Structures are given as structure tokens and as C-alpha cells.
GROMACS .gro file of C-alpha atoms in nm:
model
   96
    1MET     CA    1  -2.759  -2.919  -1.437
    2MET     CA    2  -2.975  -2.636  -1.571
    3ILE     CA    3  -2.814  -2.392  -1.813
    4SER     CA    4  -2.882  -2.029  -1.723
    5LYS     CA    5  -3.069  -1.792  -1.950
    6LYS     CA    6  -2.761  -1.566  -1.948
    7GLU     CA    7  -2.536  -1.849  -2.074
    8ILE     CA    8  -2.783  -1.949  -2.346
    9LEU     CA    9  -2.821  -1.590  -2.468
   10LYS     CA   10  -2.445  -1.533  -2.472
   11SER     CA   11  -2.384  -1.843  -2.685
   12LEU     CA   12  -2.668  -1.761  -2.926
   13ARG     CA   13  -2.556  -1.399  -2.970
   14GLU     CA   14  -2.198  -1.500  -3.039
   15GLY     CA   15  -2.254  -1.774  -3.293
   16ILE     CA   16  -2.444  -2.062  -3.443
   17CYS     CA   17  -2.555  -2.321  -3.190
   18ASN     CA   18  -2.727  -2.654  -3.156
   19VAL     CA   19  -2.973  -2.626  -2.869
   20ARG     CA   20  -3.103  -2.957  -2.736
   21PHE     CA   21  -3.427  -2.929  -2.541
   22MET     CA   22  -3.732  -3.127  -2.435
   23LYS     CA   23  -4.045  -3.030  -2.625
   24VAL     CA   24  -4.380  -2.993  -2.449
   25ASP     CA   25  -4.485  -3.334  -2.585
   26GLY     CA   26  -4.183  -3.496  -2.415
   27SER     CA   27  -3.975  -3.554  -2.728
   28LEU     CA   28  -3.618  -3.430  -2.764
   29ARG     CA   29  -3.538  -3.168  -3.025
   30VAL     CA   30  -3.210  -3.028  -3.152
   31LEU     CA   31  -3.244  -2.685  -3.307
   32ARG     CA   32  -2.965  -2.521  -3.514
   33CYS     CA   33  -3.019  -2.157  -3.431
   34THR     CA   34  -2.873  -1.817  -3.348
   35LEU     CA   35  -2.940  -1.465  -3.225
   36HIS     CA   36  -2.635  -1.324  -3.402
   37PRO     CA   37  -2.732  -0.999  -3.580
   38ASP     CA   38  -2.573  -1.109  -3.911
   39TYR     CA   39  -2.825  -1.395  -3.937
   40VAL     CA   40  -3.155  -1.280  -3.788
   41PRO     CA   41  -3.397  -1.072  -3.999
   42GLY     CA   42  -3.318  -0.703  -3.954
   43GLY     CA   43  -3.024  -0.806  -3.738
   44SER     CA   44  -2.766  -0.542  -3.825
   45GLU     CA   45  -3.023  -0.263  -3.816
   46ARG     CA   46  -3.164  -0.403  -3.492
   47LYS     CA   47  -2.819  -0.411  -3.332
   48GLU     CA   48  -2.750  -0.048  -3.426
   49LYS     CA   49  -3.086   0.073  -3.292
   50SER     CA   50  -3.070  -0.101  -2.956
   51ASN     CA   51  -2.894  -0.367  -2.756
   52ASN     CA   52  -3.217  -0.435  -2.565
   53THR     CA   53  -3.224  -0.813  -2.525
   54LYS     CA   54  -3.592  -0.810  -2.424
   55ARG     CA   55  -3.687  -0.819  -2.792
   56HIS     CA   56  -3.579  -1.187  -2.803
   57TYR     CA   57  -3.798  -1.294  -2.511
   58VAL     CA   58  -4.141  -1.442  -2.558
   59SER     CA   59  -4.164  -1.443  -2.177
   60ASP     CA   60  -3.920  -1.473  -1.889
   61ASN     CA   61  -3.920  -1.851  -1.934
   62VAL     CA   62  -3.935  -1.878  -2.314
   63LEU     CA   63  -3.672  -1.769  -2.565
   64ALA     CA   64  -3.732  -1.701  -2.934
   65VAL     CA   65  -3.440  -1.783  -3.167
   66TRP     CA   66  -3.380  -1.781  -3.542
   67ASP     CA   67  -3.398  -2.136  -3.684
   68LEU     CA   68  -3.120  -2.161  -3.944
   69ASP     CA   69  -3.269  -2.468  -4.113
   70GLU     CA   70  -3.628  -2.349  -4.157
   71LEU     CA   71  -3.544  -1.975  -4.164
   72HIS     CA   72  -3.806  -1.857  -3.920
   73TRP     CA   73  -3.845  -1.787  -3.549
   74LYS     CA   74  -3.882  -2.079  -3.308
   75SER     CA   75  -3.907  -2.076  -2.932
   76PHE     CA   76  -3.834  -2.305  -2.641
   77ARG     CA   77  -3.870  -2.302  -2.264
   78ILE     CA   78  -3.539  -2.211  -2.104
   79ASN     CA   79  -3.582  -2.470  -1.827
   80SER     CA   80  -3.619  -2.743  -2.092
   81VAL     CA   81  -3.271  -2.687  -2.240
   82GLU     CA   82  -3.040  -2.982  -2.184
   83LYS     CA   83  -2.737  -2.872  -2.384
   84VAL     CA   84  -2.605  -2.586  -2.598
   85ASP     CA   85  -2.322  -2.661  -2.841
   86ILE     CA   86  -2.155  -2.373  -3.023
   87LEU     CA   87  -2.109  -2.494  -3.381
   88GLN     CA   88  -1.947  -2.178  -3.511
   89SER     CA   89  -1.828  -1.872  -3.321
   90LEU     CA   90  -1.892  -1.549  -3.510
   91VAL     CA   91  -1.715  -1.325  -3.260
   92GLU     CA   92  -1.396  -1.165  -3.386
   93ASN     CA   93  -1.093  -1.217  -3.165
   94VAL     CA   94  -0.971  -0.858  -3.147
   95GLY     CA   95  -0.612  -0.823  -3.037
   96ARG     CA   96  -0.522  -1.191  -3.060
   0.00000   0.00000   0.00000
């Protein structure tokens, strides 16, 4: 079952995730990454300026994410994603 771009983006914006995907060379890769504004370079400023999600797209089929292990941007093809595990949710539970 393919995971939608919308689901992947939601998970990455809300926390730290392990994204498992097939690389172009056919090998499997697990990437610990995020799009949460507290972790990406210029994240808080970026969030205040605009909520335009297009800034995270390399193309309609490729998504750029912040690699938390190597501390730089990495990208993967959305249709190559096999699984997204949320390791840590960074969304505050308001009113709970």
C-alpha cells in the first residue's frame, strides 16, 4: 500500500520520523528525519513567514527532508516510501 504525500508530510511536520524507502539503486534506506520547524534550519522564522509547503518539494514526486543524523537536507521519491514511523511527536496536545 502506497503512503500518500499528504500523510508523509503530516507526520514529518508533526515530529521526528523514520522513513523507510527504496533508493534508486534498489537498496533499502531508513532515514531519521523531520520537517518540524524547531529542527530544520530557519524553521521558526520560516514558519512565521509562510505556511507554504511547496518549499519542501524538490518536485511533485520528490520530497526534501532534514536528516537528523547527518544534519543536512536529503530527498526521496514519494512513491518509494514503504513505511513512516513517528519516533517522537512534537505537537502539543492543547486542551487534553
